[in-house]
């Protein structure tokens, strides 16, 4: 099989490429140039896809004896991931750029180009497992290493994309991957992992958004509409946030206050007590299914953050929307985040959270 190994320059993608080669595939290494100013991004261990990373990826490819190319996807990354990120925050939502990158870049733009060039599949260093079923389907499952599991950010992949995807590290713990890289003599064996948002290298999301959107002073109000403070941009706040509110005075009851709503149109941030954060019902749109869409009401596990806990739930698909009823309250669920649904370790699919609310016990997700 002819395989493109997506090589970020890190230890995970290096070992993934090596394993695909060991499995007998014809492997070509590809590094994605995603930044229009790559030389300026590497300020810490946070960034990725820099010139430095491209050099590290090339060095591994040379050690493996495989062809290596850099594919420039900076314009598409800016349009489909960075601009989307800015637009979502400007609209008062909290996006996950890693999901969008996987959906629109690594398993759309990259995979489409690879197939057009005659390749059969793409392999990445993500921590997730693909299970082949007896009837010929491919399922996406959680990784063996729960601390590194990335199935959440891969929940946007559909069946056609899974059919052409390989995740060679899914059955391996991260320390074992580093040990294997060292045994293979890879320079990147001890290279720190990138984390947070790759295009915000210093980790200051609020400052980065202020630079992209400009300061937009407005009011911080309580749930009664009383002004309790000021902000410099509602885009800098997300539901569930407690730190950095800079309120002029404490709540009358002395309880800590949290962001409970971001009203982008009015440029207001609403704060309230912790009891207002708990929700048990989610409406999601832009549903993506990793196989056939579920029929009727199904029992699932629901996860609303990349490293959040899975909560028992019931879900019902309705076209490109899904209604999810959680078994208990979950705090800090923000529009724009993704809800990923599981059946055991299998990823059923995902949706972008349009709204979240607290429903009475008598309200149920049901067939209509």
Short mmCIF file of C-alpha atoms in Angstrom, two decimals:
data_model
loop_
_atom_site.label_atom_id
_atom_site.label_comp_id
_atom_site.label_asym_id
_atom_site.label_seq_id
_atom_site.Cartn_x
_atom_site.Cartn_y
_atom_site.Cartn_z
CA UNK A 1 0.00 0.00 0.00
CA UNK A 2 1.27 3.49 -0.85
CA UNK A 3 1.02 5.67 2.26
CA UNK A 4 1.65 9.32 3.05
CA UNK A 5 3.07 9.63 6.55
CA UNK A 6 2.18 13.05 7.96
CA UNK A 7 5.39 14.07 9.76
CA UNK A 8 5.05 17.02 12.10
CA UNK A 9 8.64 16.88 13.29
CA UNK A 10 7.70 15.34 16.63
CA UNK A 11 8.41 11.95 18.15
CA UNK A 12 4.93 10.50 17.58
CA UNK A 13 4.76 11.04 13.84
CA UNK A 14 8.37 9.82 13.49
CA UNK A 15 7.60 6.48 15.11
CA UNK A 16 4.31 6.20 13.21
CA UNK A 17 6.17 6.59 9.89
CA UNK A 18 8.75 4.02 10.95
CA UNK A 19 6.09 1.51 11.90
CA UNK A 20 4.30 1.91 8.56
CA UNK A 21 7.61 1.23 6.80
CA UNK A 22 8.23 -1.83 8.99
CA UNK A 23 4.75 -3.10 8.06
CA UNK A 24 5.86 -3.28 4.43
CA UNK A 25 4.13 -0.21 3.03
CA UNK A 26 5.63 2.16 0.50
CA UNK A 27 5.93 5.29 2.63
CA UNK A 28 6.50 8.92 1.68
CA UNK A 29 6.98 11.50 4.42
CA UNK A 30 5.07 14.78 4.13
CA UNK A 31 5.41 17.80 6.40
CA UNK A 32 2.58 20.34 6.27
CA UNK A 33 3.66 23.97 6.16
CA UNK A 34 0.71 25.59 7.91
CA UNK A 35 2.08 28.97 8.96
CA UNK A 36 2.67 31.88 6.61
CA UNK A 37 5.50 32.98 8.93
CA UNK A 38 6.81 29.64 10.14
CA UNK A 39 10.19 30.95 11.23
CA UNK A 40 8.59 33.14 13.91
CA UNK A 41 6.40 30.54 15.62
CA UNK A 42 8.89 28.49 17.59
CA UNK A 43 9.06 30.53 20.78
CA UNK A 44 8.57 27.59 23.14
CA UNK A 45 7.53 23.95 23.14
CA UNK A 46 3.96 25.03 22.36
CA UNK A 47 4.13 25.61 18.63
CA UNK A 48 4.41 23.13 15.80
CA UNK A 49 4.72 23.11 12.00
CA UNK A 50 7.68 25.52 12.06
CA UNK A 51 10.85 25.52 9.96
CA UNK A 52 12.59 23.82 12.87
CA UNK A 53 9.94 21.10 12.88
CA UNK A 54 10.26 20.60 9.12
CA UNK A 55 14.00 20.08 9.58
CA UNK A 56 13.41 17.52 12.34
CA UNK A 57 10.93 15.66 10.14
CA UNK A 58 13.35 15.63 7.21
CA UNK A 59 16.11 14.24 9.43
CA UNK A 60 13.88 11.31 10.47
CA UNK A 61 12.86 10.67 6.85
CA UNK A 62 16.53 10.56 5.86
CA UNK A 63 17.21 8.03 8.62
CA UNK A 64 14.33 5.90 7.38
CA UNK A 65 15.44 6.25 3.77
CA UNK A 66 12.05 7.48 2.54
CA UNK A 67 11.22 10.37 0.21
CA UNK A 68 10.25 13.57 1.99
CA UNK A 69 8.26 16.61 0.86
CA UNK A 70 6.89 19.79 2.36
CA UNK A 71 3.35 20.62 1.24
CA UNK A 72 2.34 24.24 1.62
CA UNK A 73 -1.18 24.44 3.04
CA UNK A 74 -0.77 27.74 4.86
CA UNK A 75 -3.53 29.57 2.99
CA UNK A 76 -6.06 26.80 3.48
CA UNK A 77 -5.08 26.43 7.16
CA UNK A 78 -5.58 30.17 7.67
CA UNK A 79 -8.97 30.11 5.97
CA UNK A 80 -10.36 26.87 7.40
CA UNK A 81 -8.85 26.86 10.87
CA UNK A 82 -7.43 30.24 11.94
CA UNK A 83 -10.12 32.45 10.39
CA UNK A 84 -12.80 30.05 11.63
CA UNK A 85 -11.28 30.27 15.13
CA UNK A 86 -11.44 34.07 15.07
CA UNK A 87 -14.99 34.13 13.68
CA UNK A 88 -16.24 31.68 16.30
CA UNK A 89 -14.84 33.72 19.19
CA UNK A 90 -16.20 36.92 17.66
CA UNK A 91 -19.64 35.25 17.64
CA UNK A 92 -19.37 34.37 21.35
CA UNK A 93 -18.56 30.69 20.88
CA UNK A 94 -15.59 28.58 22.03
CA UNK A 95 -14.14 26.58 19.12
CA UNK A 96 -11.71 23.66 19.14
CA UNK A 97 -9.18 24.31 16.36
CA UNK A 98 -7.65 20.83 16.62
CA UNK A 99 -10.91 19.22 15.52
CA UNK A 100 -11.23 21.66 12.63
CA UNK A 101 -7.64 20.97 11.58
CA UNK A 102 -8.23 17.23 11.58
CA UNK A 103 -11.50 17.61 9.70
CA UNK A 104 -10.49 20.19 7.11
CA UNK A 105 -6.72 19.89 6.76
CA UNK A 106 -5.24 16.54 7.77
CA UNK A 107 -8.14 14.35 6.68
CA UNK A 108 -9.58 16.51 3.92
CA UNK A 109 -6.95 18.65 2.19
CA UNK A 110 -4.03 16.29 2.92
CA UNK A 111 -5.94 13.08 2.26
CA UNK A 112 -7.57 14.46 -0.89
CA UNK A 113 -4.19 15.51 -2.30
CA UNK A 114 -2.62 12.18 -1.37
CA UNK A 115 -5.38 10.21 -3.12
CA UNK A 116 -5.17 12.48 -6.17
CA UNK A 117 -1.45 11.67 -6.37
CA UNK A 118 -2.11 7.94 -6.29
CA UNK A 119 -1.61 7.17 -2.61
CA UNK A 120 -3.92 4.78 -0.77
CA UNK A 121 -3.90 6.18 2.75
CA UNK A 122 -2.53 8.67 5.27
CA UNK A 123 -0.82 7.70 8.52
CA UNK A 124 -0.47 10.07 11.48
CA UNK A 125 0.93 9.96 15.00
CA UNK A 126 -2.44 10.39 16.69
CA UNK A 127 -3.19 8.23 19.70
CA UNK A 128 -6.32 6.36 18.62
CA UNK A 129 -7.12 2.89 17.32
CA UNK A 130 -8.83 1.72 14.14
CA UNK A 131 -10.56 -1.64 14.44
CA UNK A 132 -11.49 -3.63 11.34
CA UNK A 133 -14.80 -5.44 11.78
CA UNK A 134 -15.70 -8.85 10.27
CA UNK A 135 -18.12 -7.17 7.86
CA UNK A 136 -15.39 -4.97 6.40
CA UNK A 137 -16.12 -1.73 8.25
CA UNK A 138 -13.51 0.31 10.09
CA UNK A 139 -14.25 1.71 13.54
CA UNK A 140 -12.49 4.47 15.45
CA UNK A 141 -11.71 3.58 19.08
CA UNK A 142 -10.00 5.14 22.05
CA UNK A 143 -6.24 4.65 22.36
CA UNK A 144 -4.66 2.17 24.75
CA UNK A 145 -3.01 5.08 26.59
CA UNK A 146 -5.86 6.98 28.29
CA UNK A 147 -3.54 9.87 29.17
CA UNK A 148 -2.75 10.48 25.48
CA UNK A 149 -6.02 9.39 23.87
CA UNK A 150 -6.87 11.70 20.96
CA UNK A 151 -10.06 10.04 19.75
CA UNK A 152 -11.99 13.15 20.85
CA UNK A 153 -10.29 15.38 18.27
CA UNK A 154 -10.71 12.66 15.62
CA UNK A 155 -14.46 12.35 16.17
CA UNK A 156 -15.03 14.50 13.07
CA UNK A 157 -13.82 11.76 10.70
CA UNK A 158 -16.37 9.96 8.57
CA UNK A 159 -16.33 6.37 7.34
CA UNK A 160 -14.70 7.24 4.01
CA UNK A 161 -11.84 9.03 5.77
CA UNK A 162 -11.35 6.23 8.29
CA UNK A 163 -11.10 3.79 5.40
CA UNK A 164 -7.91 5.57 4.32
CA UNK A 165 -6.42 6.36 7.75
CA UNK A 166 -3.80 4.64 9.89
CA UNK A 167 -2.92 5.44 13.52
CA UNK A 168 0.05 3.14 14.24
CA UNK A 169 0.49 4.33 17.85
CA UNK A 170 -3.00 3.53 19.08
CA UNK A 171 -1.98 0.40 20.99
CA UNK A 172 1.15 1.89 22.60
CA UNK A 173 1.84 3.96 25.71
CA UNK A 174 3.66 7.26 25.21
CA UNK A 175 6.77 6.28 27.25
CA UNK A 176 7.13 3.22 25.02
CA UNK A 177 6.95 5.43 21.93
CA UNK A 178 9.79 7.59 23.23
CA UNK A 179 11.81 4.50 24.10
CA UNK A 180 11.28 3.12 20.60
CA UNK A 181 12.33 6.43 19.06
CA UNK A 182 15.52 6.39 21.12
CA UNK A 183 16.24 2.79 20.09
CA UNK A 184 15.84 3.82 16.46
CA UNK A 185 18.29 6.67 17.00
CA UNK A 186 15.80 9.44 16.29
CA UNK A 187 16.99 12.88 17.37
CA UNK A 188 13.40 13.76 18.32
CA UNK A 189 13.13 10.99 20.94
CA UNK A 190 13.23 13.52 23.78
CA UNK A 191 11.68 16.47 21.95
CA UNK A 192 8.92 18.10 24.05
CA UNK A 193 5.34 17.65 22.89
CA UNK A 194 3.59 20.62 21.33
CA UNK A 195 0.44 21.63 23.19
CA UNK A 196 -2.32 24.18 23.38
CA UNK A 197 -3.08 26.02 20.12
CA UNK A 198 -0.28 25.60 17.60
CA UNK A 199 -0.71 29.01 15.96
CA UNK A 200 -0.65 30.83 19.31
CA UNK A 201 2.90 29.92 20.26
CA UNK A 202 3.07 31.85 23.54
CA UNK A 203 -0.24 30.44 24.82
CA UNK A 204 -1.82 33.90 25.29
CA UNK A 205 -5.13 33.29 23.55
CA UNK A 206 -6.74 36.45 24.93
CA UNK A 207 -3.86 38.64 23.72
CA UNK A 208 -3.81 36.94 20.34
CA UNK A 209 -7.55 37.46 19.86
CA UNK A 210 -7.25 41.10 20.90
CA UNK A 211 -4.65 41.54 18.17
CA UNK A 212 -6.92 39.86 15.62
CA UNK A 213 -10.19 41.52 16.63
CA UNK A 214 -9.10 44.71 18.38
CA UNK A 215 -10.25 45.79 21.81
CA UNK A 216 -14.02 46.04 22.16
CA UNK A 217 -14.85 47.43 25.61
CA UNK A 218 -18.19 46.40 27.05
CA UNK A 219 -20.12 45.51 30.19
CA UNK A 220 -19.93 42.56 32.52
CA UNK A 221 -23.40 42.09 34.00
CA UNK A 222 -25.01 39.73 36.47
CA UNK A 223 -28.08 37.66 35.67
CA UNK A 224 -30.33 40.56 36.73
CA UNK A 225 -28.66 42.86 34.22
CA UNK A 226 -26.77 44.87 36.84
CA UNK A 227 -23.39 46.09 35.60
CA UNK A 228 -20.67 44.64 37.83
CA UNK A 229 -17.58 45.29 35.73
CA UNK A 230 -16.09 46.04 32.33
CA UNK A 231 -14.23 43.99 29.75
CA UNK A 232 -12.09 44.83 26.73
CA UNK A 233 -13.62 42.23 24.48
CA UNK A 234 -16.32 39.61 25.05
CA UNK A 235 -14.32 37.27 22.80
CA UNK A 236 -11.83 36.79 25.65
CA UNK A 237 -14.38 34.97 27.83
CA UNK A 238 -15.89 31.52 27.78
CA UNK A 239 -18.66 29.82 29.73
CA UNK A 240 -17.37 28.42 33.02
CA UNK A 241 -14.50 30.89 33.32
CA UNK A 242 -13.76 32.18 36.82
CA UNK A 243 -10.27 33.67 36.66
CA UNK A 244 -9.45 37.00 35.07
CA UNK A 245 -12.91 38.55 35.38
CA UNK A 246 -11.61 41.67 37.17
CA UNK A 247 -14.96 42.40 38.81
CA UNK A 248 -15.37 45.68 40.71
CA UNK A 249 -17.13 44.09 43.66
CA UNK A 250 -17.96 40.62 44.99
CA UNK A 251 -21.35 39.00 44.68
CA UNK A 252 -23.83 39.99 47.43
CA UNK A 253 -23.72 36.49 48.91
CA UNK A 254 -19.94 36.34 48.72
CA UNK A 255 -20.00 33.34 46.36
CA UNK A 256 -17.50 33.24 43.48
CA UNK A 257 -18.88 34.19 40.09
CA UNK A 258 -18.38 32.52 36.75
CA UNK A 259 -19.12 33.37 33.15
CA UNK A 260 -22.52 31.85 32.40
CA UNK A 261 -23.16 33.44 28.99
CA UNK A 262 -21.37 35.47 26.32
CA UNK A 263 -23.70 37.80 24.40
CA UNK A 264 -21.63 38.68 21.36
CA UNK A 265 -24.30 40.84 19.68
CA UNK A 266 -24.65 43.03 22.78
CA UNK A 267 -20.94 42.77 23.62
CA UNK A 268 -21.86 41.65 27.12
CA UNK A 269 -20.43 39.01 29.41
CA UNK A 270 -22.92 37.57 31.93
CA UNK A 271 -21.70 36.22 35.26
CA UNK A 272 -23.48 34.16 37.87
CA UNK A 273 -23.00 31.56 40.58
CA UNK A 274 -21.74 28.04 40.03
CA UNK A 275 -25.19 26.48 40.24
CA UNK A 276 -26.12 28.15 36.94
CA UNK A 277 -23.34 26.32 35.08
CA UNK A 278 -24.70 22.79 35.33
CA UNK A 279 -26.46 21.52 32.18
CA UNK A 280 -27.85 18.13 31.25
CA UNK A 281 -29.11 18.69 27.70
CA UNK A 282 -27.13 19.59 24.58
CA UNK A 283 -28.19 20.42 21.04
CA UNK A 284 -25.41 19.93 18.52
CA UNK A 285 -25.19 20.78 14.84
CA UNK A 286 -22.68 19.93 12.09
CA UNK A 287 -23.00 16.28 13.11
CA UNK A 288 -20.27 13.98 11.81
CA UNK A 289 -20.63 10.21 12.05
CA UNK A 290 -17.73 7.75 12.07
CA UNK A 291 -20.04 5.21 10.43
CA UNK A 292 -23.81 5.00 9.93
CA UNK A 293 -25.77 7.65 11.82
CA UNK A 294 -27.48 6.15 14.88
CA UNK A 295 -31.15 5.33 14.42
CA UNK A 296 -33.61 6.39 17.09
CA UNK A 297 -32.53 6.99 20.66
CA UNK A 298 -29.23 5.35 21.58
CA UNK A 299 -27.31 4.99 24.83
CA UNK A 300 -23.87 6.58 24.53
CA UNK A 301 -21.10 8.19 26.52
CA UNK A 302 -20.74 11.92 25.89
CA UNK A 303 -17.51 13.91 26.21
CA UNK A 304 -17.48 17.70 25.84
CA UNK A 305 -13.77 18.47 26.29
CA UNK A 306 -10.61 16.91 24.88
CA UNK A 307 -9.54 15.77 28.35
CA UNK A 308 -12.94 15.77 29.99
CA UNK A 309 -14.78 12.87 31.56
CA UNK A 310 -17.20 10.73 29.62
CA UNK A 311 -20.77 11.02 30.92
CA UNK A 312 -23.54 8.43 30.30
CA UNK A 313 -26.16 9.90 27.98
CA UNK A 314 -28.92 9.27 25.47
CA UNK A 315 -28.69 10.73 21.97
CA UNK A 316 -30.95 11.09 18.97
CA UNK A 317 -29.72 12.10 15.50
CA UNK A 318 -31.87 14.41 13.37
CA UNK A 319 -30.20 15.04 10.04
CA UNK A 320 -27.09 17.12 10.71
CA UNK A 321 -28.23 17.82 14.29
CA UNK A 322 -28.17 15.69 17.42
CA UNK A 323 -29.95 15.97 20.75
CA UNK A 324 -28.04 14.68 23.77
CA UNK A 325 -29.48 14.16 27.24
CA UNK A 326 -26.82 13.65 29.93
CA UNK A 327 -27.38 11.44 32.98
CA UNK A 328 -26.20 14.25 35.26
CA UNK A 329 -25.17 17.87 35.21
CA UNK A 330 -21.94 18.95 33.51
CA UNK A 331 -20.48 22.38 34.19
CA UNK A 332 -18.98 24.90 31.80
CA UNK A 333 -20.40 23.59 28.52
CA UNK A 334 -19.96 26.35 25.94
CA UNK A 335 -21.45 26.78 22.46
CA UNK A 336 -18.79 26.10 19.86
CA UNK A 337 -17.23 23.23 21.77
CA UNK A 338 -17.70 19.71 20.44
CA UNK A 339 -19.62 16.85 21.98
CA UNK A 340 -18.17 13.48 20.99
CA UNK A 341 -20.27 10.36 21.48
CA UNK A 342 -18.91 6.92 22.38
CA UNK A 343 -20.23 3.39 22.56
CA UNK A 344 -17.74 1.70 24.85
CA UNK A 345 -14.37 2.64 23.36
CA UNK A 346 -15.86 3.16 19.88
CA UNK A 347 -16.36 6.71 18.62
CA UNK A 348 -19.90 7.03 17.26
CA UNK A 349 -19.53 10.60 16.01
CA UNK A 350 -19.48 14.23 17.03
CA UNK A 351 -21.33 17.53 16.76
CA UNK A 352 -20.61 21.18 17.45
CA UNK A 353 -22.51 22.38 20.51
CA UNK A 354 -25.15 24.91 19.48
CA UNK A 355 -26.77 25.22 22.90
CA UNK A 356 -26.69 23.63 26.34
CA UNK A 357 -29.34 23.86 29.06
CA UNK A 358 -30.78 22.34 32.20
CA UNK A 359 -33.95 20.35 31.63
CA UNK A 360 -36.38 18.96 34.19
CA UNK A 361 -36.42 15.25 34.94
CA UNK A 362 -39.69 14.87 33.04
CA UNK A 363 -38.05 16.01 29.80
CA UNK A 364 -36.52 13.17 27.80
CA UNK A 365 -34.74 12.62 24.52
CA UNK A 366 -37.27 10.51 22.66
CA UNK A 367 -38.52 9.55 19.26
CA UNK A 368 -41.12 11.82 17.70
#
